[in-house]
Amino acid sequence: MPIQGTHWSTAVAPSDGNGGRSTPLRVDAQRNLEHVLRAAREVFGELGYGAPMEDVARRARVGVGTVYRRFPSKDVLVRRIAEEETARLTEQARTALGQEDEPWSALSRFLRTSVASGAGRLLPPQVLRVGVEVEAAEPAVPPQARVPQQRQPGGTGGQLHELRLVEHRPAPAEERDGSGAAALLEVVGRLVDRARSAGQLRPDVTVADVLLVIATAAPSLPDAAQQAAASSRLLDILLEGLRSRPAA
C-alpha cells in the first residue's frame, strides 16, 4: 500500500544502461529528472559533451548525487541526450520529405527547422564522422576522407564547438545504432539525393556537408534574439553556398 501523502508519476526511470528494469518515478523524482535533462541539453549545447556533470547539476539546481542517481555515469547521460536530439532531427527530416514536394524546399526546410531548434549543437560525434571510409593502415588520408568532428572543451584558448578535420574510421556498429544515427543518415541522404538529382544542389555536396551546416549554423549566444538573428543570417549564407549555379 502506498505511503500516505506520496504521489507517483506514470513516467518511468531511465534505463541504467545495463538492461536494468525501469521503475515508476515519484512526482518529485520525475520533476528532478526533467530538470536534469533540460539542464544537460543547455550545458552540453553551450559547452559540448566534455562539460562536467557538476555543471549540469548546478544548472538543474540539484546536487550532483541526484544526477548520478538517475544516470550512473556521464556516458549514460550523454547517450540519452544524443539519442533524443538525433531522433528529433530524424523526425524533422521525415516531416520535410513528407510535406515538401520540391526537393530544394524540402532540404532547406529541414535545415531551417533543425538549426532553429538548436539540435545541431547536440549531434553525437559519430554522426559528424560521416565520410569515405579509409583503411587504418593507409599512411596518408585523402581529403575526401577527412570529415568534421566536434572538439570538446579544453585547453586555454576557451574555444568551444570548434570543428576540425580528422581521419575517419567507422564507429562501432553498436555506437552508431544506439544513437539512432543510421536512421538520421538515411533520411538526410534521401533529402540530399533528391535535391542533387533535381540539379538544385551542388553535385559535390554530401550528407556530411549538410550535417556540418546544422552543427555550425546554431551558435550559442547569451541573448536569445541575437542568437536567432545570427543563426538565420548564417544559414542564409550557407544555403546559398549549397545551391547549384547555372553553368556560365
Short mmCIF file of N, CA and C in Angstrom, two decimals, residues 24 83 88 198 200 222:
data_model
loop_
_atom_site.label_atom_id
_atom_site.label_comp_id
_atom_site.label_asym_id
_atom_site.label_seq_id
_atom_site.Cartn_x
_atom_site.Cartn_y
_atom_site.Cartn_z
N PRO A 24 8.54 2.98 -11.71
CA PRO A 24 7.82 4.25 -11.69
C PRO A 24 8.56 5.28 -10.85
N GLU A 83 20.69 10.65 -28.18
CA GLU A 83 19.62 9.87 -28.80
C GLU A 83 18.37 10.72 -29.01
N ARG A 88 15.04 13.67 -32.80
CA ARG A 88 14.31 14.88 -33.17
C ARG A 88 14.71 15.34 -34.58
N ALA A 198 17.74 16.73 -58.81
CA ALA A 198 16.96 17.80 -59.44
C ALA A 198 17.84 18.93 -59.95
N GLN A 200 19.44 21.01 -58.12
CA GLN A 200 19.30 22.18 -57.25
C GLN A 200 20.39 22.25 -56.18
N PRO A 222 24.47 34.42 -25.65
CA PRO A 222 23.72 34.66 -24.41
C PRO A 222 22.36 35.30 -24.61
#
